[in-house]
mmCIF file of C-alpha atoms in Angstrom:
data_model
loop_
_atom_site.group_PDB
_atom_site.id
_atom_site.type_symbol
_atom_site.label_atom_id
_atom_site.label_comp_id
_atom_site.label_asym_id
_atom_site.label_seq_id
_atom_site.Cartn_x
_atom_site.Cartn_y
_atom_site.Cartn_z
ATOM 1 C CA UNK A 251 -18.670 -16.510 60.491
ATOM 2 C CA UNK A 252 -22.424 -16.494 61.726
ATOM 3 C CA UNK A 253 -23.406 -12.721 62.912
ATOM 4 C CA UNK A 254 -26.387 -11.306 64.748
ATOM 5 C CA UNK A 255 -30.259 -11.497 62.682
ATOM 6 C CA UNK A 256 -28.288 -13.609 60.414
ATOM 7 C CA UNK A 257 -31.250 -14.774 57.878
ATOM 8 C CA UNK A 258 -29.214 -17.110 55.194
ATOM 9 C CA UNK A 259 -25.965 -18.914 55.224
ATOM 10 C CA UNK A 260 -22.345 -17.539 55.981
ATOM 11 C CA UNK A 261 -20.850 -16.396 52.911
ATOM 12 C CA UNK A 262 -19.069 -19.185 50.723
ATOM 13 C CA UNK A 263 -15.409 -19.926 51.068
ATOM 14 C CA UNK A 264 -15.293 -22.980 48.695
ATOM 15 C CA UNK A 265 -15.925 -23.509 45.267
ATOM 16 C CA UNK A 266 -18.457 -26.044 46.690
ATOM 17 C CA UNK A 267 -20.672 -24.279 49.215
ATOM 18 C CA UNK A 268 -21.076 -21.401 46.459
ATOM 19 C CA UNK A 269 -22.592 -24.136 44.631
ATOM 20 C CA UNK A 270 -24.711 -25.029 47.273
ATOM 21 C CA UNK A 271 -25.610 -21.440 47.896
ATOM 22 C CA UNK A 272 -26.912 -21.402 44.112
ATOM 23 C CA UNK A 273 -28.702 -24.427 44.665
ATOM 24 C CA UNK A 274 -30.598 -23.509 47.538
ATOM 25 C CA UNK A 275 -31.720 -19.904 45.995
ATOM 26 C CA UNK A 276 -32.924 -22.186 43.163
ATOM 27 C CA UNK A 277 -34.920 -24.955 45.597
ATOM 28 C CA UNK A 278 -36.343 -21.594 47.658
ATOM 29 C CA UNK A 279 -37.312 -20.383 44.494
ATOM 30 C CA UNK A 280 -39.285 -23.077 43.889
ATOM 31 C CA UNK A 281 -40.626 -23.081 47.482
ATOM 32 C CA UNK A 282 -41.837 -19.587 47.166
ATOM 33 C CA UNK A 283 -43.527 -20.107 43.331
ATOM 34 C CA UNK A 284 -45.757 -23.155 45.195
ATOM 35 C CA UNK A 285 -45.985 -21.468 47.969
ATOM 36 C CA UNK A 286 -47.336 -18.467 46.789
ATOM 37 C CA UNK A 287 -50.104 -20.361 44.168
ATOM 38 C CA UNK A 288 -51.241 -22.940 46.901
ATOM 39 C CA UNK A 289 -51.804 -18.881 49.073
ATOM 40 C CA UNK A 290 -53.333 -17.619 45.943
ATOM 41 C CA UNK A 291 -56.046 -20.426 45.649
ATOM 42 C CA UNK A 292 -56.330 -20.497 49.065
ATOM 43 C CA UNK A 293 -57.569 -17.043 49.675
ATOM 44 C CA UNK A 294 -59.673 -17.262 46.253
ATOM 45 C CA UNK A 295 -61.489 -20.331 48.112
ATOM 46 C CA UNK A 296 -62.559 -18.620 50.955
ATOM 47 C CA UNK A 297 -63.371 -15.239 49.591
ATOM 48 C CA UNK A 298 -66.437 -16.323 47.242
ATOM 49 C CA UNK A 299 -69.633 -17.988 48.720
ATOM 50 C CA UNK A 300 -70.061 -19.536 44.864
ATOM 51 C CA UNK A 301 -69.887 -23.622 44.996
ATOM 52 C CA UNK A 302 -69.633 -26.434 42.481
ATOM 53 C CA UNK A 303 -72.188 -28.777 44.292
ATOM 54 C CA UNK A 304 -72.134 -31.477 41.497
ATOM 55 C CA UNK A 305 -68.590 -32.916 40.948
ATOM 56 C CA UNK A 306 -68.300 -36.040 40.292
ATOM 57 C CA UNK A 307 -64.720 -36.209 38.363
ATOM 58 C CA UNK A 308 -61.984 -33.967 37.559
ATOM 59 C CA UNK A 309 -59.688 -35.919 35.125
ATOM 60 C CA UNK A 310 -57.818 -32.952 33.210
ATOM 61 C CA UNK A 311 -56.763 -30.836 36.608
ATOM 62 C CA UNK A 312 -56.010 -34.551 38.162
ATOM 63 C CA UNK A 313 -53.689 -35.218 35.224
ATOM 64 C CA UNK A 314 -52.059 -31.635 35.840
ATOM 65 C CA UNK A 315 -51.205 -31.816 39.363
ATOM 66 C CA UNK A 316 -49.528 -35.041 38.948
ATOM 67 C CA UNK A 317 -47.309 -34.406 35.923
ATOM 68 C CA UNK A 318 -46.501 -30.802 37.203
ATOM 69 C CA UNK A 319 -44.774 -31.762 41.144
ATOM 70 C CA UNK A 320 -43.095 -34.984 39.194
ATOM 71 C CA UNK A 321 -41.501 -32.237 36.518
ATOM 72 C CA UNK A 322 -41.186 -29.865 39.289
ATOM 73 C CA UNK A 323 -39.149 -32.727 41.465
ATOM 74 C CA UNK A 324 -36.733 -33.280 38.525
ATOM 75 C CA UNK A 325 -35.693 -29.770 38.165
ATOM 76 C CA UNK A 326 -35.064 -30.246 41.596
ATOM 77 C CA UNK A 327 -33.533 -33.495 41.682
ATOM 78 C CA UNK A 328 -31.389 -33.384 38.721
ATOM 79 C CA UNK A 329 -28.871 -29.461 39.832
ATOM 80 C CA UNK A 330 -28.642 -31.739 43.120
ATOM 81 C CA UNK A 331 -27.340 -34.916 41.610
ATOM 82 C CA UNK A 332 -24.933 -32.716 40.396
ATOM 83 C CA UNK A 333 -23.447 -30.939 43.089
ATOM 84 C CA UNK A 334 -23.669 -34.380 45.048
ATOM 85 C CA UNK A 335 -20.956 -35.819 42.639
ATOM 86 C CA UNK A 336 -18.921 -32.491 42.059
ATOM 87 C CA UNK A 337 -18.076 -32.922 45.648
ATOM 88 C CA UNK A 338 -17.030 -36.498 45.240
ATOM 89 C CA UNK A 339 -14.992 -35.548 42.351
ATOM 90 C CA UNK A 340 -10.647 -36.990 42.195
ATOM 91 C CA UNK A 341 -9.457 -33.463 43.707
ATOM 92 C CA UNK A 342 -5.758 -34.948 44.589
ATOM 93 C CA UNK A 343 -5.202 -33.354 47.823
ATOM 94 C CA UNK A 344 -1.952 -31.761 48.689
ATOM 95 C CA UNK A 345 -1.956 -32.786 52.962
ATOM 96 C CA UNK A 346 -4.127 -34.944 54.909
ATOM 97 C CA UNK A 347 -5.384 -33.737 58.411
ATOM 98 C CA UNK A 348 -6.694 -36.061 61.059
ATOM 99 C CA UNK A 349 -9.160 -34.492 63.367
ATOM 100 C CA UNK A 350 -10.819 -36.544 66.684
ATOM 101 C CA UNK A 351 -13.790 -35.986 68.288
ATOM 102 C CA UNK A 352 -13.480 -36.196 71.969
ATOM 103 C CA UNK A 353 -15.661 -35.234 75.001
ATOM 104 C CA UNK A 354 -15.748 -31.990 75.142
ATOM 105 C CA UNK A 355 -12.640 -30.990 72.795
ATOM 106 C CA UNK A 356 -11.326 -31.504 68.991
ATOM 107 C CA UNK A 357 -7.927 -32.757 68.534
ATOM 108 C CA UNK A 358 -5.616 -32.619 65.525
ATOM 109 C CA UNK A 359 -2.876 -34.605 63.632
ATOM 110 C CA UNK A 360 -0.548 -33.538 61.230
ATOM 111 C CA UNK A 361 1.376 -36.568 60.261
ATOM 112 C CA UNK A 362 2.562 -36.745 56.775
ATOM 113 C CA UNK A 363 5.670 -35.218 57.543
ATOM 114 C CA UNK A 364 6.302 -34.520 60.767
ATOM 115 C CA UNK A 365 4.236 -36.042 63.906
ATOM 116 C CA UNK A 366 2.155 -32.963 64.863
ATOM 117 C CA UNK A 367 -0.549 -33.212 67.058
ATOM 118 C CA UNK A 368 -2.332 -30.796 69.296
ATOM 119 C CA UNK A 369 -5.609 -30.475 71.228
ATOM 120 C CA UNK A 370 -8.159 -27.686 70.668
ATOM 121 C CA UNK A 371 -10.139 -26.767 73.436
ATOM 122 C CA UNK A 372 -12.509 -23.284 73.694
ATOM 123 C CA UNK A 373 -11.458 -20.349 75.474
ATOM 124 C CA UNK A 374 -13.913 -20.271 78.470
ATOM 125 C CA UNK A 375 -15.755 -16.637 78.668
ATOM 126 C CA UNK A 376 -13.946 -15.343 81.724
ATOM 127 C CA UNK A 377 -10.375 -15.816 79.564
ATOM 128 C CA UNK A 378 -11.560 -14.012 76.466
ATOM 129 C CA UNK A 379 -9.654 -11.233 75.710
ATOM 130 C CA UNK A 380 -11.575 -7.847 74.584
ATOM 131 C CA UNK A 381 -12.350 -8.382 70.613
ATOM 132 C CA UNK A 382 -12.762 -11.943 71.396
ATOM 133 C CA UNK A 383 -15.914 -14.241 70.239
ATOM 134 C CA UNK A 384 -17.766 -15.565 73.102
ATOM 135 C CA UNK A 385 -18.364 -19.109 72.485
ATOM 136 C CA UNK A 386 -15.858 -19.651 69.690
ATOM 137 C CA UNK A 387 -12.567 -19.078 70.886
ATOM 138 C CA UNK A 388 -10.311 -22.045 70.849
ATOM 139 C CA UNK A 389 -6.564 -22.087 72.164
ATOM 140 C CA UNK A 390 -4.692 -24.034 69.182
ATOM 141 C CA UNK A 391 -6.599 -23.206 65.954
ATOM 142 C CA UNK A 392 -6.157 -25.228 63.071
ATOM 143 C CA UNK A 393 -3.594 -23.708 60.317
ATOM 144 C CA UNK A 394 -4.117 -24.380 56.934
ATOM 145 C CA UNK A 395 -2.878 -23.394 53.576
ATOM 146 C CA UNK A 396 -5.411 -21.938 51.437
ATOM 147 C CA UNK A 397 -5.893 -22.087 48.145
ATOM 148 C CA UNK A 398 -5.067 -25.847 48.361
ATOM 149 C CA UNK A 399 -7.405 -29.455 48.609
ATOM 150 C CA UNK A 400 -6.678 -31.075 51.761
ATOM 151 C CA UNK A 401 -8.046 -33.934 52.666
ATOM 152 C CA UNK A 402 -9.956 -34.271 56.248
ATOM 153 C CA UNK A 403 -9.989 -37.380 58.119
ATOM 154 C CA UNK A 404 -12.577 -37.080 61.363
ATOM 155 C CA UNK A 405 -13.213 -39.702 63.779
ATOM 156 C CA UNK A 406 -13.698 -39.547 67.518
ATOM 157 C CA UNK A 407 -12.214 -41.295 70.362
ATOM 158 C CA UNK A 408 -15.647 -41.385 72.281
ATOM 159 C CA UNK A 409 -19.437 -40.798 71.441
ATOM 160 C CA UNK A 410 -20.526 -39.122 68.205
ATOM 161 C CA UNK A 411 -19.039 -35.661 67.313
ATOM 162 C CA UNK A 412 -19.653 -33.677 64.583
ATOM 163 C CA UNK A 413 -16.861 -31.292 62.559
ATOM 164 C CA UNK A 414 -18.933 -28.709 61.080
ATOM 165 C CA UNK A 415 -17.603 -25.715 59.070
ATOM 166 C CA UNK A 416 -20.345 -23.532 57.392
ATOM 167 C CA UNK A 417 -18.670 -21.532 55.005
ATOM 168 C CA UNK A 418 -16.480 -23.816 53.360
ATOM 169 C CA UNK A 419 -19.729 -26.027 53.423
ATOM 170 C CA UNK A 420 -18.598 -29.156 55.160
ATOM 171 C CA UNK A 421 -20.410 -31.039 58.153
ATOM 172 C CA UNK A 422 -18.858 -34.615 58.930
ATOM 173 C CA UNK A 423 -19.896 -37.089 61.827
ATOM 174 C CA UNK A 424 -17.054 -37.968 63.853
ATOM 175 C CA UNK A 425 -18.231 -41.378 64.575
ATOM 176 C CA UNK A 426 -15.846 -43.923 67.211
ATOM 177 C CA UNK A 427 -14.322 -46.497 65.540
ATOM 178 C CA UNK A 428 -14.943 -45.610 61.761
ATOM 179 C CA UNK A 429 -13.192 -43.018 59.925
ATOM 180 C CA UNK A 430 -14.969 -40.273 57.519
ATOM 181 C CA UNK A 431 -13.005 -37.937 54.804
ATOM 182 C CA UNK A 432 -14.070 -34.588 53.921
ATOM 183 C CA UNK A 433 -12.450 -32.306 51.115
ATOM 184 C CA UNK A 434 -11.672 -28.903 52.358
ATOM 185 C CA UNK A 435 -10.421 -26.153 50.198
ATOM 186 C CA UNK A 436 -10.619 -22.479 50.849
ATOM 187 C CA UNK A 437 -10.481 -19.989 48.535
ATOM 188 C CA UNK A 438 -9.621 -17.331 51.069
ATOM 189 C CA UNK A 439 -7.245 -16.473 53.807
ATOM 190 C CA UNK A 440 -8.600 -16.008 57.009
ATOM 191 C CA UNK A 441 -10.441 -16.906 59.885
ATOM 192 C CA UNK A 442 -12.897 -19.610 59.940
ATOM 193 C CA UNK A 443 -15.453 -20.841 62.724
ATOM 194 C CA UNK A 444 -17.562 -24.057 63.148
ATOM 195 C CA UNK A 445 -19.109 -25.994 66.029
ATOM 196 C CA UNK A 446 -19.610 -29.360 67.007
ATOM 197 C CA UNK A 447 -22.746 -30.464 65.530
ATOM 198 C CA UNK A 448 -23.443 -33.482 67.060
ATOM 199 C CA UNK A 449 -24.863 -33.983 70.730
ATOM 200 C CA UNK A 450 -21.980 -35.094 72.331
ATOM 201 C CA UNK A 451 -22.737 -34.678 76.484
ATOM 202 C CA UNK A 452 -22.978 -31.390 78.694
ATOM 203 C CA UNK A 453 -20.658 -29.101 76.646
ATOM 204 C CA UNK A 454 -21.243 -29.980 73.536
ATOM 205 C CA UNK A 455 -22.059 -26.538 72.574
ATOM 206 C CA UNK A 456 -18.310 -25.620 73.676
ATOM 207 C CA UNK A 457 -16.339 -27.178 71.396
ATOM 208 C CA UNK A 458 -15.985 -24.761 68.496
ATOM 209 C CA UNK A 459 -13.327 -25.216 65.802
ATOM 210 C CA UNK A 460 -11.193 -22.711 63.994
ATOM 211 C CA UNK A 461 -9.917 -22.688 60.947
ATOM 212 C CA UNK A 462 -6.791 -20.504 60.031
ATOM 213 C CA UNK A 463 -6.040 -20.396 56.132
ATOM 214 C CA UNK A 464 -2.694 -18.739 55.317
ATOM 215 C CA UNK A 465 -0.299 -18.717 52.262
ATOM 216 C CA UNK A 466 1.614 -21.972 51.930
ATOM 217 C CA UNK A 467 5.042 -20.619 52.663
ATOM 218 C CA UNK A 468 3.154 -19.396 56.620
ATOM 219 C CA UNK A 469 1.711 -23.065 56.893
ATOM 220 C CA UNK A 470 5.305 -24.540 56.704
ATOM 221 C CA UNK A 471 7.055 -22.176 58.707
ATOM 222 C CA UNK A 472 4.106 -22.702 61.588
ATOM 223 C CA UNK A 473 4.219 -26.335 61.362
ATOM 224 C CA UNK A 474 8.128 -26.949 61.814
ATOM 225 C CA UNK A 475 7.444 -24.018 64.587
ATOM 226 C CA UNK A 476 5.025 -26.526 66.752
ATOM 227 C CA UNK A 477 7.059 -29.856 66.108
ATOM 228 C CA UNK B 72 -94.127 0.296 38.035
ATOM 229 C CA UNK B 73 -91.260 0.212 35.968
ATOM 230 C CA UNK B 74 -91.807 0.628 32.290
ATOM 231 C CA UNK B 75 -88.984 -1.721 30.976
ATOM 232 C CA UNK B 76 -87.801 -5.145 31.996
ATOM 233 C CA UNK B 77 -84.437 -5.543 33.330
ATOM 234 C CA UNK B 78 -81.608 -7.003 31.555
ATOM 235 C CA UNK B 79 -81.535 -10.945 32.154
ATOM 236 C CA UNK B 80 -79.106 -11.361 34.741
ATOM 237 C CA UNK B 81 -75.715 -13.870 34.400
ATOM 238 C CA UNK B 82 -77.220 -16.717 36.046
ATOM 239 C CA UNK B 83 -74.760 -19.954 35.020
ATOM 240 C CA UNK B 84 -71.126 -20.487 34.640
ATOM 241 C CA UNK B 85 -70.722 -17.470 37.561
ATOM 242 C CA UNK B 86 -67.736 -20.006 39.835
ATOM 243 C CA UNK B 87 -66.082 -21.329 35.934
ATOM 244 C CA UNK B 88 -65.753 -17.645 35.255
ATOM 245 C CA UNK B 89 -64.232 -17.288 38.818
ATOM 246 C CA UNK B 90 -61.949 -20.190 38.085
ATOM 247 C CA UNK B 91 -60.906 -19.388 34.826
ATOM 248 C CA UNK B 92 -60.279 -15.677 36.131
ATOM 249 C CA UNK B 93 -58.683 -16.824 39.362
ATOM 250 C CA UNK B 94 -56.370 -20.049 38.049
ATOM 251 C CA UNK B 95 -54.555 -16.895 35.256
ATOM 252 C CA UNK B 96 -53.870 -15.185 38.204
ATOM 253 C CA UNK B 97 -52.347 -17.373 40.643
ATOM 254 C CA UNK B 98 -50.450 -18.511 37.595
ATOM 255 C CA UNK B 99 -49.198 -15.086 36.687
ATOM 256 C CA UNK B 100 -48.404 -14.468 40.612
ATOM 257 C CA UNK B 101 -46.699 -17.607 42.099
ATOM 258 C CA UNK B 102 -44.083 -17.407 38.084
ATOM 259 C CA UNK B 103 -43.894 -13.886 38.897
ATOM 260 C CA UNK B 104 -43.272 -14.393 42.663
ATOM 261 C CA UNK B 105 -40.378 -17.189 41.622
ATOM 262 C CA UNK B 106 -39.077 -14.945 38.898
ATOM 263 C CA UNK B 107 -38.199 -11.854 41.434
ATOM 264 C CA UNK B 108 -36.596 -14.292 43.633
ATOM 265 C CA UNK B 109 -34.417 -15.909 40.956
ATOM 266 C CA UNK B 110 -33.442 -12.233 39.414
ATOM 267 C CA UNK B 111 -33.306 -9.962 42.859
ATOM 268 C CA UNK B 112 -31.727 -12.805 44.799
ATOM 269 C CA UNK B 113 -30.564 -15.790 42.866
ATOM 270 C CA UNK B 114 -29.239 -14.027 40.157
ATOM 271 C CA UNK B 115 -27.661 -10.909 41.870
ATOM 272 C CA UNK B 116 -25.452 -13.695 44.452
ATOM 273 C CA UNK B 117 -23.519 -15.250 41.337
ATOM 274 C CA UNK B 118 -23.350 -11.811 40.325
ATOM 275 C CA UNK B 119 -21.620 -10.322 43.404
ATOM 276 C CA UNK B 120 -19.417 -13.991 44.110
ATOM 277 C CA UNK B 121 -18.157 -13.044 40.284
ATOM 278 C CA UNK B 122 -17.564 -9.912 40.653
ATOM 279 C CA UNK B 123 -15.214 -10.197 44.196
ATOM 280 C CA UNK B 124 -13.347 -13.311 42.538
ATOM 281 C CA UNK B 125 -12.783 -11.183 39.352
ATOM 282 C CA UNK B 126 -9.947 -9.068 40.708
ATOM 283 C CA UNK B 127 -9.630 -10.759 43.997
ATOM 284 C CA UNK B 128 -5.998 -10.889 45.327
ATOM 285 C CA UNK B 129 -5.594 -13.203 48.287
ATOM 286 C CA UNK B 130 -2.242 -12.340 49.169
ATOM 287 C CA UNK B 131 -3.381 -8.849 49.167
ATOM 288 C CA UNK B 132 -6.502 -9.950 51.462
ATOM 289 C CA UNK B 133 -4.093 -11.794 53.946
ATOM 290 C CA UNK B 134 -1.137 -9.264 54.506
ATOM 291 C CA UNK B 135 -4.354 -6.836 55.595
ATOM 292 C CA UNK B 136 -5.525 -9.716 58.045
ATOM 293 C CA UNK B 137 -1.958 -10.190 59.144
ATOM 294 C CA UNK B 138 -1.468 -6.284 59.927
ATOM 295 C CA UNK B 139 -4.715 -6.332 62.050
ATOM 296 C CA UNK B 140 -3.091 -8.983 63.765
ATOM 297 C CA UNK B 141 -5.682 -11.749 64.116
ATOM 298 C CA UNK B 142 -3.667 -15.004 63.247
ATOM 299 C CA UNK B 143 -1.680 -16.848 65.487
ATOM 300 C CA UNK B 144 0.370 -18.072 62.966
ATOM 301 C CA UNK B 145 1.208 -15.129 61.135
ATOM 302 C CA UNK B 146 2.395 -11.844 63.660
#
């Protein structure tokens, strides 16, 4: 989950967002190599009073820095392309989920066996119990089993939502009337906290979601527990 | 009066030198910038996400969680 002065992303809990994780260290570290030469030349610019007052073409440094950002852009383009299809990959998931988007709450559907459905709403600040997370606290979490692909369906029965989980690297618009599947897998037990990310009215920012990944054999005893 | 004449001074090619000087260096900086990022950073992430996955034991991980008591579906 996020923490205070947090610079960088939540630690991974997917295969997937540790990809992305990679990915983006290598796209900064591209940032930071331009970044620092266009600096560089910059400051040599400014700090000489010597001038070329006769230019009239530059063909070989033209050629150079036009070749060089269209290389650059590949190496960029191509580890993307990459992840972009790993996450579309045939993962054969083991449950599907159905999650709505409602004003100002998330709501959940278990049906593949039994008809399970429950609504998620946050713990307002003056019920949180000491240890609590102000702000993320919901009443029904959703329980998962880890270790396992299971397959997200998100839709919402109003405006535009958005279910958002950072660490397992997954952000999908909960748009009315269409339905959108997202892949979730963690490798982890635990707890895991997202937020609507999608402008959704006055308390849109109090509609977090939790995620609660246990062993398989906890999963099934909680779900024939809330049928 | 002086008695000898002064070296000619460098009087042409003074902002090429510059350039020439100044283009190595930005060069050698902005690789060398990227490089410590990819090795101090880039490199040393896989390295710790390998190294808690290599002996990692999630059942392990989750009867600690469950003992500090902070699922609701596991007491």
């Amino acid at each position: 989950m996020a923490y205070p002065s947090q610079l960088g992303f939540q630690d991974a809990s997917s295969p997937i967002m540790e990809e992305l994780l990679y990915f983006h260290d290598h796209a900064l570290m591209i940032v930071f190599l331009i970044s620092s030469l266009v600096l560089y030349v910059i400051l040599a610019m400014l700090s000489t009073k010597l001038m070329h007052t006769n230019t009239m073409d530059a063909q070989v440094i033209e050629t150079i820095w036009t070749i060089l950002p269209a290389v650059i852009l590949v190496l960029i383009a191509l580890p993307s392309l990459r992840i972009l299809y790993m996450m579309d990959e045939i993962n054969n998931p083991t449950i599907t989920v159905k999650t709505l988007g409602h004003q100002w709450y998330w709501s959940y559907e278990y049906t593949d066996y039994e008809d399970l459905m429950f609504d998620s709403y946050m713990i307002p600040s003056e019920e949180l119990k000491p240890g609590d997370l102000r702000l993320l606290e919901v009443d029904n979490r959703v329980v998962l089993p880890m270790e396992l692909t299971i397959r997200m369906l998100i839709s919402s029965e109003d405006v535009l939502h958005s279910w958002a989980m950072p660490s397992l690297g997954l952000k999908t618009d909960a748009i009315p009337g269409r339905l959108n599947q997202a892949t979730l897998s963690s490798t982890r037990p635990g707890l895991f906290y997202g937020q609507c990310s999608e402008i959704c009215g006055s308390n849109h920012s109090f509609m977090p979601i939790i995620l609660e990944m246990v062993p398989l054999k906890i999963f099934e005893s909680w779900s024939s527990s809330m049928v | 009066m002086s008695s000898g004449a002064l070296a000619k001074p460098q009087m042409r090619g003074l902002l090429a030198r510059r350039l020439r000087i100044h283009m190595v260096g930005a060069f050698i900086l902005s690789i060398g910038a990227g490089a410590y990022y990819k090795f101090a950073v880039g490199d040393q992430r896989k390295k710790a996400y390998a190294d808690f996955y290599r002996n990692y034991d999630s059942m392990k991980d989750f009867e600690e969680m469950r003992k500090a008591g902070i699922f609701q579906s596991a007491k």
